[in-house]
Amino acid sequence: MDQKTQSNPAGRVDEERKVHKRDSNPHIFRPVTFRSVTARNRIMVSPMCQYSAVDGVANDWHFQNLASRAVGGAGIVFVEMTNVEPRGRITAGCLGLWNDEQRDALVRIARFVKAQEAVAGIQLAHAGRKASTAPPWKGGKGLTPDLGGWPIVGPSALPFGDGFPVPQEMDQATIAGIIGKFAVSTRRAREAGFDVIELHGAHGYLISSFLSPISNRRTDRYGGSFENRTRFLLEVVEAVRSEWPDDKPLFVRISCTDWMDGGWNLEESVKLAQLLKAGGKVDLVDCSSGGVDPRQKIDLRPGYQVPFAAAVRSKAGIATGAVGMISSPEMAEEIVSSGKADLVVMARAFLNDPYWPLHAAKVLKAKIAWPSQYERGDIF
C-alpha cells in the first residue's frame, strides 16, 4: 500500500480545501470607461439638491459637499440638479446654469473633484410643473406669487397635486426655447470643465412629465403616442449633443415606472432605452422611478429599483446605474458583480457618510489608497 492510500483509506486524492475567499478586486472598485472618460470605480454620487444657492450660484456649501465626496473615494461625483432657466428651479435655492456667473462658480468645484481623481459630472434639468416650491424643510409645497413663487410651465395645464400651482401649457415656441436653453447650459458645463452630463428625465420634472401620460394630455406631436411623448427628451438629447464633445459621455436619468395604473411603465422604459442606445448619443440610463404624481404607490425597500436597472441593461443592451436605498457594501458589490448594473448610484448613503467608498473597501477587503492627508485615519 503506497503512502497516499495509507493517508486516505477511501482512495480519494487529497485536494486543497475549498473555502470562500473575498475577491481582492471587488467589482465596484474596478474602473469603468465611458467614451474617453474613465472612472476609478463604479460608485457614483447621485445628484442631491441642497436648496442652498443664491440666484442659482454655487457657494462654499456646494464646494464642501461635493469636494468631501471626491476626497472620500467616489468614482463619479455629480453636482445636483442644475436648472437651465430661472423658472425651472424647484426652489429659489436651487442651482442654475443660465449665466456665466453660475458657470464660473462651478469651475473650482469641477477642478477640485478632478484633482482628487474623481470624474466631475453635472445634472442638467428643468423642474416643469414641480417648480416654484418651498424647500423640503419648509414643507415643500407649491408657492403662489404672494409667497415668492413664479409662473411655471408643463406639457399640460395640470398641477402636480393639491395646493400646487397650475402650469401654463407649453406652446411650440416655449418648447423650442427650453430645448435651446439645454444646449446653452451644456456649453457652459463644458466651459466649466465637467466630464459627464446627466439629463434629469425622472421624478415628474419637465422631461419626465412629457414622458408620462399621467401629466401629458397633449394632442399634438408632443403628446398621445409613445413616439410623441418621447419626442421632447430625444430633441433635448440632440440639442445637448450639439454642444457636448463626442468623446464625453451623456447619461439620462428616467423614472422606470410611475407606480400608477395608466402611467409610464418599465416596458416603455426599455423601449426608450433601446431608442437611446440606437441613437448612439447616450451612454448610460440611470434607473430611478416615481415622482410624477403624489398618488403613487411605491413598493419601498432596500434595492427596490435594482430590477429596473437589470431589465433595461439586459433588454436594451445599454449601461445602467442602479439607485434607491443602496447602502451596504455587500449589496452594492452584488449589484455590479451579478451584472444588474454598471454603476451603483447613491444619495442618502453619501449624506450619512461622505467617505462611504473608503469604508466599503474595508468591508470588502479591497486594497485602495486613502488620501495621503488622511492615511492616519486608516486604522479602524
Short mmCIF file of C-alpha atoms in Angstrom, two decimals:
data_model
loop_
_atom_site.label_atom_id
_atom_site.label_comp_id
_atom_site.label_asym_id
_atom_site.label_seq_id
_atom_site.Cartn_x
_atom_site.Cartn_y
_atom_site.Cartn_z
CA MET A 1 0.00 0.00 0.00
CA ASP A 2 1.52 3.30 -1.05
CA GLN A 3 1.78 6.35 1.20
CA LYS A 4 -1.13 8.20 -0.45
CA THR A 5 -3.52 5.27 0.09
CA GLN A 6 -2.35 4.85 3.68
CA SER A 7 -3.22 8.50 4.45
CA ASN A 8 -6.52 8.35 2.54
CA PRO A 9 -8.15 4.95 3.07
CA ALA A 10 -11.08 5.75 0.80
CA GLY A 11 -8.68 6.17 -2.09
CA ARG A 12 -9.67 9.80 -2.70
CA VAL A 13 -7.00 12.21 -3.89
CA ASP A 14 -6.49 14.99 -1.38
CA GLU A 15 -7.48 18.40 -2.66
CA GLU A 16 -6.94 21.85 -1.34
CA ARG A 17 -9.76 22.80 0.98
CA LYS A 18 -12.33 24.88 -0.83
CA VAL A 19 -13.18 27.88 1.29
CA HIS A 20 -14.93 31.11 0.44
CA LYS A 21 -12.44 33.86 -0.25
CA ARG A 22 -13.32 37.50 -0.86
CA ASP A 23 -12.34 38.84 -4.23
CA SER A 24 -9.30 41.03 -3.65
CA ASN A 25 -10.53 43.21 -6.52
CA PRO A 26 -14.26 43.76 -5.88
CA HIS A 27 -16.32 44.72 -8.91
CA ILE A 28 -17.46 48.07 -7.52
CA PHE A 29 -13.80 49.12 -7.24
CA ARG A 30 -12.91 48.22 -10.81
CA PRO A 31 -12.52 51.09 -13.30
CA VAL A 32 -15.22 51.75 -15.89
CA THR A 33 -14.89 53.74 -19.10
CA PHE A 34 -17.50 55.73 -20.99
CA ARG A 35 -16.10 57.11 -24.24
CA SER A 36 -12.84 58.88 -23.29
CA VAL A 37 -13.71 59.19 -19.59
CA THR A 38 -12.60 56.53 -17.10
CA ALA A 39 -13.89 56.43 -13.54
CA ARG A 40 -11.66 54.80 -10.92
CA ASN A 41 -14.58 52.74 -9.60
CA ARG A 42 -18.29 52.02 -10.11
CA ILE A 43 -19.53 54.21 -7.25
CA MET A 44 -21.43 57.36 -8.28
CA VAL A 45 -22.55 60.19 -6.02
CA SER A 46 -26.10 60.88 -7.11
CA PRO A 47 -27.17 64.47 -7.81
CA MET A 48 -28.61 65.69 -4.48
CA CYS A 49 -30.41 69.02 -4.21
CA GLN A 50 -29.09 71.18 -1.38
CA TYR A 51 -31.52 74.12 -1.81
CA SER A 52 -28.74 76.45 -0.69
CA ALA A 53 -27.84 78.59 -3.71
CA VAL A 54 -28.46 82.32 -4.11
CA ASP A 55 -29.65 83.32 -7.59
CA GLY A 56 -28.63 79.87 -8.81
CA VAL A 57 -24.96 80.40 -7.89
CA ALA A 58 -22.96 77.66 -6.13
CA ASN A 59 -21.24 78.71 -2.91
CA ASP A 60 -18.99 77.30 -0.19
CA TRP A 61 -21.66 74.86 0.94
CA HIS A 62 -21.78 73.25 -2.50
CA PHE A 63 -17.99 73.15 -2.68
CA GLN A 64 -17.53 71.32 0.63
CA ASN A 65 -20.44 69.00 -0.08
CA LEU A 66 -19.02 67.77 -3.39
CA ALA A 67 -15.34 68.07 -2.53
CA SER A 68 -15.72 65.81 0.51
CA ARG A 69 -17.33 63.06 -1.59
CA ALA A 70 -14.46 63.22 -4.09
CA VAL A 71 -11.93 63.02 -1.26
CA GLY A 72 -13.98 60.14 0.13
CA GLY A 73 -13.19 57.94 -2.85
CA ALA A 74 -16.24 58.06 -5.15
CA GLY A 75 -15.60 57.32 -8.80
CA ILE A 76 -18.08 59.85 -10.20
CA VAL A 77 -19.30 62.92 -8.31
CA PHE A 78 -22.39 64.68 -9.66
CA VAL A 79 -23.41 68.24 -8.98
CA GLU A 80 -27.06 68.43 -8.00
CA MET A 81 -29.95 69.11 -10.39
CA THR A 82 -28.85 72.30 -12.13
CA ASN A 83 -31.51 74.21 -13.99
CA VAL A 84 -31.39 75.70 -17.47
CA GLU A 85 -33.61 78.71 -16.67
CA PRO A 86 -34.92 80.50 -13.55
CA ARG A 87 -38.49 79.23 -13.81
CA GLY A 88 -37.13 75.67 -13.98
CA ARG A 89 -35.91 75.70 -10.36
CA ILE A 90 -37.67 73.54 -7.79
CA THR A 91 -36.98 76.16 -5.13
CA ALA A 92 -35.43 79.60 -5.08
CA GLY A 93 -32.34 77.94 -3.58
CA CYS A 94 -31.68 75.57 -6.49
CA LEU A 95 -28.62 75.78 -8.73
CA GLY A 96 -28.71 77.19 -12.24
CA LEU A 97 -26.52 77.33 -15.31
CA TRP A 98 -28.20 80.02 -17.37
CA ASN A 99 -25.50 82.68 -16.94
CA ASP A 100 -21.73 82.99 -16.78
CA GLU A 101 -21.60 83.85 -13.07
CA GLN A 102 -23.13 80.48 -12.30
CA ARG A 103 -20.67 78.76 -14.66
CA ASP A 104 -17.69 80.46 -13.05
CA ALA A 105 -18.79 79.41 -9.55
CA LEU A 106 -18.82 75.78 -10.69
CA VAL A 107 -15.31 75.87 -12.17
CA ARG A 108 -13.50 75.36 -8.85
CA ILE A 109 -15.83 72.51 -7.91
CA ALA A 110 -15.15 70.64 -11.15
CA ARG A 111 -11.44 71.36 -10.87
CA PHE A 112 -11.16 70.11 -7.28
CA VAL A 113 -13.22 66.97 -7.91
CA LYS A 114 -10.97 66.07 -10.84
CA ALA A 115 -7.84 66.83 -8.79
CA GLN A 116 -8.95 64.05 -6.41
CA GLU A 117 -9.01 61.65 -9.40
CA ALA A 118 -12.82 61.50 -9.49
CA VAL A 119 -14.97 62.22 -12.54
CA ALA A 120 -16.82 65.54 -12.32
CA GLY A 121 -20.42 65.34 -13.50
CA ILE A 122 -23.35 67.74 -13.61
CA GLN A 123 -27.07 67.05 -13.97
CA LEU A 124 -28.99 69.46 -16.21
CA ALA A 125 -32.70 69.82 -15.64
CA HIS A 126 -35.92 71.78 -15.62
CA ALA A 127 -38.49 71.20 -12.87
CA GLY A 128 -41.51 71.96 -15.06
CA ARG A 129 -44.78 71.74 -13.14
CA LYS A 130 -42.90 70.82 -9.92
CA ALA A 131 -41.10 74.18 -9.87
CA SER A 132 -41.82 77.13 -7.57
CA THR A 133 -41.99 75.28 -4.24
CA ALA A 134 -40.71 75.79 -0.72
CA PRO A 135 -37.64 73.76 0.33
CA PRO A 136 -38.37 70.39 1.98
CA TRP A 137 -37.59 71.64 5.49
CA LYS A 138 -40.29 74.31 4.98
CA GLY A 139 -42.92 71.87 3.80
CA GLY A 140 -42.08 71.59 0.08
CA LYS A 141 -45.46 72.93 -1.02
CA GLY A 142 -46.10 74.99 -4.11
CA LEU A 143 -45.59 78.74 -3.79
CA THR A 144 -48.01 81.34 -5.11
CA PRO A 145 -46.61 84.71 -6.29
CA ASP A 146 -47.51 86.39 -2.99
CA LEU A 147 -45.29 83.85 -1.21
CA GLY A 148 -42.35 84.31 -3.55
CA GLY A 149 -43.41 81.87 -6.25
CA TRP A 150 -43.16 82.34 -10.01
CA PRO A 151 -45.09 81.23 -13.13
CA ILE A 152 -44.37 77.66 -14.18
CA VAL A 153 -44.78 75.58 -17.34
CA GLY A 154 -45.55 71.99 -18.24
CA PRO A 155 -46.71 69.83 -21.13
CA SER A 156 -50.31 70.28 -19.99
CA ALA A 157 -52.13 72.66 -17.65
CA LEU A 158 -52.30 70.09 -14.86
CA PRO A 159 -50.93 70.82 -11.36
CA PHE A 160 -48.68 68.29 -9.64
CA GLY A 161 -51.16 67.93 -6.80
CA ASP A 162 -53.50 69.74 -4.43
CA GLY A 163 -52.04 73.05 -3.32
CA PHE A 164 -49.61 73.26 -6.22
CA PRO A 165 -49.80 75.96 -8.91
CA VAL A 166 -51.26 75.22 -12.33
CA PRO A 167 -48.58 75.29 -15.03
CA GLN A 168 -49.01 77.07 -18.32
CA GLU A 169 -49.25 74.55 -21.16
CA MET A 170 -46.15 74.93 -23.31
CA ASP A 171 -46.67 76.02 -26.90
CA GLN A 172 -44.29 75.14 -29.73
CA ALA A 173 -42.23 78.28 -29.22
CA THR A 174 -41.81 77.59 -25.49
CA ILE A 175 -40.79 74.00 -26.19
CA ALA A 176 -38.21 75.09 -28.73
CA GLY A 177 -36.93 77.81 -26.42
CA ILE A 178 -36.35 75.45 -23.48
CA ILE A 179 -34.66 72.88 -25.71
CA GLY A 180 -32.32 75.66 -26.82
CA LYS A 181 -31.62 76.53 -23.19
CA PHE A 182 -30.49 72.97 -22.52
CA ALA A 183 -27.93 73.43 -25.31
CA VAL A 184 -26.69 76.74 -23.89
CA SER A 185 -26.33 75.27 -20.40
CA THR A 186 -24.43 72.35 -21.92
CA ARG A 187 -21.94 74.76 -23.46
CA ARG A 188 -21.41 76.36 -20.04
CA ALA A 189 -20.99 72.93 -18.43
CA ARG A 190 -18.28 72.18 -20.97
CA GLU A 191 -16.59 75.51 -20.28
CA ALA A 192 -16.73 74.83 -16.53
CA GLY A 193 -14.70 71.65 -17.03
CA PHE A 194 -17.19 68.86 -16.39
CA ASP A 195 -16.53 65.35 -17.76
CA VAL A 196 -20.08 63.98 -17.96
CA ILE A 197 -23.61 65.37 -18.17
CA GLU A 198 -26.75 63.68 -16.95
CA LEU A 199 -30.17 64.81 -18.18
CA HIS A 200 -32.83 64.62 -15.49
CA GLY A 201 -35.71 62.83 -17.16
CA ALA A 202 -37.18 61.40 -13.96
CA HIS A 203 -39.30 62.20 -10.90
CA GLY A 204 -42.04 64.19 -12.62
CA TYR A 205 -39.84 67.11 -13.64
CA LEU A 206 -40.22 68.59 -17.11
CA ILE A 207 -38.79 65.80 -19.29
CA SER A 208 -40.46 63.14 -17.15
CA SER A 209 -43.80 64.96 -17.31
CA PHE A 210 -43.67 64.81 -21.11
CA LEU A 211 -42.98 61.05 -20.98
CA SER A 212 -45.84 60.19 -18.64
CA PRO A 213 -49.47 60.05 -19.79
CA ILE A 214 -50.40 61.00 -16.23
CA SER A 215 -49.06 64.53 -16.75
CA ASN A 216 -49.06 64.79 -20.55
CA ARG A 217 -52.53 65.16 -22.09
CA ARG A 218 -51.40 66.90 -25.27
CA THR A 219 -52.92 66.07 -28.65
CA ASP A 220 -50.12 67.47 -30.82
CA ARG A 221 -46.80 65.92 -31.87
CA TYR A 222 -45.58 66.00 -28.22
CA GLY A 223 -48.45 64.01 -26.72
CA GLY A 224 -50.52 60.88 -27.04
CA SER A 225 -48.43 58.06 -28.50
CA PHE A 226 -45.17 56.75 -27.08
CA GLU A 227 -43.34 58.26 -30.05
CA ASN A 228 -44.84 61.68 -29.37
CA ARG A 229 -44.34 61.62 -25.60
CA THR A 230 -40.65 60.73 -26.00
CA ARG A 231 -40.07 63.41 -28.66
CA PHE A 232 -39.18 66.18 -26.19
CA LEU A 233 -36.47 64.10 -24.48
CA LEU A 234 -35.00 62.97 -27.79
CA GLU A 235 -34.86 66.57 -29.03
CA VAL A 236 -33.17 67.65 -25.80
CA VAL A 237 -30.60 64.88 -26.28
CA GLU A 238 -29.90 66.16 -29.80
CA ALA A 239 -29.53 69.74 -28.56
CA VAL A 240 -27.20 68.75 -25.73
CA ARG A 241 -25.04 66.67 -28.04
CA SER A 242 -24.71 69.67 -30.36
CA GLU A 243 -22.70 71.39 -27.60
CA TRP A 244 -21.17 68.36 -25.85
CA PRO A 245 -17.97 66.80 -27.22
CA ASP A 246 -18.29 63.43 -28.93
CA ASP A 247 -15.63 61.97 -26.64
CA LYS A 248 -17.53 62.83 -23.44
CA PRO A 249 -20.37 60.69 -22.07
CA LEU A 250 -24.01 61.63 -21.66
CA PHE A 251 -26.26 59.92 -19.10
CA VAL A 252 -30.07 60.10 -18.83
CA ARG A 253 -31.99 59.53 -15.61
CA ILE A 254 -35.52 58.23 -16.04
CA SER A 255 -38.35 57.06 -13.82
CA CYS A 256 -38.75 53.47 -14.99
CA THR A 257 -42.30 53.38 -13.63
CA ASP A 258 -44.76 55.94 -12.29
CA TRP A 259 -46.08 53.36 -9.80
CA MET A 260 -49.59 54.17 -11.05
CA ASP A 261 -52.11 52.46 -13.29
CA GLY A 262 -52.14 54.13 -16.68
CA GLY A 263 -48.74 55.73 -16.13
CA TRP A 264 -45.29 55.31 -17.64
CA ASN A 265 -44.03 51.76 -17.08
CA LEU A 266 -41.00 49.51 -17.32
CA GLU A 267 -41.92 48.23 -20.79
CA GLU A 268 -41.88 51.80 -22.11
CA SER A 269 -38.61 52.46 -20.26
CA VAL A 270 -36.96 49.54 -22.01
CA LYS A 271 -38.32 50.75 -25.36
CA LEU A 272 -36.98 54.25 -24.67
CA ALA A 273 -33.59 52.85 -23.65
CA GLN A 274 -33.47 50.92 -26.91
CA LEU A 275 -34.05 54.18 -28.80
CA LEU A 276 -31.32 55.93 -26.82
CA LYS A 277 -28.93 53.05 -27.47
CA ALA A 278 -29.71 53.03 -31.19
CA GLY A 279 -29.22 56.79 -31.41
CA GLY A 280 -25.65 56.44 -30.20
CA LYS A 281 -25.68 59.69 -28.21
CA VAL A 282 -26.47 58.36 -24.71
CA ASP A 283 -24.08 56.14 -22.76
CA LEU A 284 -25.97 55.17 -19.61
CA VAL A 285 -29.52 55.11 -18.27
CA ASP A 286 -29.80 55.99 -14.59
CA CYS A 287 -32.79 53.90 -13.47
CA SER A 288 -34.93 55.58 -10.84
CA SER A 289 -38.73 55.65 -10.51
CA GLY A 290 -41.77 57.59 -9.36
CA GLY A 291 -42.28 61.26 -8.64
CA VAL A 292 -44.82 62.14 -11.32
CA ASP A 293 -47.87 62.19 -9.05
CA PRO A 294 -48.33 62.20 -5.25
CA ARG A 295 -50.91 59.39 -5.58
CA GLN A 296 -48.16 56.90 -6.47
CA LYS A 297 -47.92 53.62 -4.53
CA ILE A 298 -44.25 52.71 -4.20
CA ASP A 299 -43.03 49.32 -3.03
CA LEU A 300 -40.30 50.86 -0.89
CA ARG A 301 -37.47 48.60 0.37
CA PRO A 302 -33.68 48.32 0.04
CA GLY A 303 -32.75 47.75 -3.59
CA TYR A 304 -36.35 48.18 -4.77
CA GLN A 305 -35.29 49.84 -8.03
CA VAL A 306 -32.42 47.49 -8.90
CA PRO A 307 -34.66 45.21 -11.04
CA PHE A 308 -35.37 48.19 -13.29
CA ALA A 309 -31.67 48.70 -13.97
CA ALA A 310 -31.24 44.99 -14.60
CA ALA A 311 -34.16 44.84 -17.05
CA VAL A 312 -33.07 47.91 -19.00
CA ARG A 313 -29.48 46.68 -19.17
CA SER A 314 -30.36 43.20 -20.38
CA LYS A 315 -33.15 44.13 -22.80
CA ALA A 316 -31.74 47.35 -24.28
CA GLY A 317 -28.05 46.49 -24.21
CA ILE A 318 -27.13 49.84 -22.67
CA ALA A 319 -25.18 50.55 -19.49
CA THR A 320 -27.29 51.32 -16.43
CA GLY A 321 -26.99 52.83 -12.99
CA ALA A 322 -28.86 51.26 -10.07
CA VAL A 323 -30.23 53.61 -7.44
CA GLY A 324 -32.55 53.51 -4.45
CA MET A 325 -31.82 52.66 -0.81
CA ILE A 326 -28.48 51.04 -1.60
CA SER A 327 -26.35 51.40 1.49
CA SER A 328 -24.37 48.25 2.31
CA PRO A 329 -21.09 47.42 0.56
CA GLU A 330 -22.26 43.84 0.10
CA MET A 331 -25.43 44.93 -1.70
CA ALA A 332 -23.54 47.35 -3.92
CA GLU A 333 -20.99 44.66 -4.83
CA GLU A 334 -23.68 42.09 -5.63
CA ILE A 335 -25.49 44.52 -7.94
CA VAL A 336 -22.42 45.13 -10.08
CA SER A 337 -20.81 41.68 -9.85
CA SER A 338 -24.04 39.95 -10.93
CA GLY A 339 -24.42 42.21 -13.96
CA LYS A 340 -27.56 44.01 -12.82
CA ALA A 341 -25.99 47.44 -13.37
CA ASP A 342 -22.71 49.07 -14.33
CA LEU A 343 -22.78 51.69 -11.58
CA VAL A 344 -24.24 51.94 -8.09
CA VAL A 345 -25.72 55.41 -7.64
CA MET A 346 -26.12 56.51 -4.04
CA ALA A 347 -27.51 59.61 -2.35
CA ARG A 348 -28.61 59.12 1.25
CA ALA A 349 -25.69 56.81 1.98
CA PHE A 350 -23.36 59.65 0.99
CA LEU A 351 -25.29 62.18 3.07
CA ASN A 352 -24.68 59.87 6.01
CA ASP A 353 -21.03 59.15 5.18
CA PRO A 354 -19.00 61.22 2.67
CA TYR A 355 -16.27 58.57 2.87
CA TRP A 356 -18.53 55.61 2.11
CA PRO A 357 -16.19 54.16 -0.57
CA LEU A 358 -13.19 54.13 1.80
CA HIS A 359 -15.22 52.39 4.46
CA ALA A 360 -16.80 49.98 1.94
CA ALA A 361 -13.34 49.00 0.78
CA LYS A 362 -12.55 47.93 4.36
CA VAL A 363 -15.64 45.73 4.50
CA LEU A 364 -14.93 44.14 1.11
CA LYS A 365 -11.19 43.77 1.81
CA ALA A 366 -10.36 45.87 -1.24
CA LYS A 367 -6.97 47.46 -1.47
CA ILE A 368 -7.42 51.13 -2.28
CA ALA A 369 -5.32 54.08 -1.26
CA TRP A 370 -6.60 56.67 1.17
CA PRO A 371 -5.75 60.31 0.53
CA SER A 372 -2.25 60.94 1.90
CA GLN A 373 -3.57 63.57 4.28
CA TYR A 374 -5.98 61.05 5.82
CA GLU A 375 -3.75 57.96 5.97
CA ARG A 376 -3.51 58.15 9.76
CA GLY A 377 -7.25 57.56 9.90
CA ASP A 378 -6.96 54.23 8.10
CA ILE A 379 -6.64 52.23 11.31
CA PHE A 380 -10.17 51.16 12.20
#
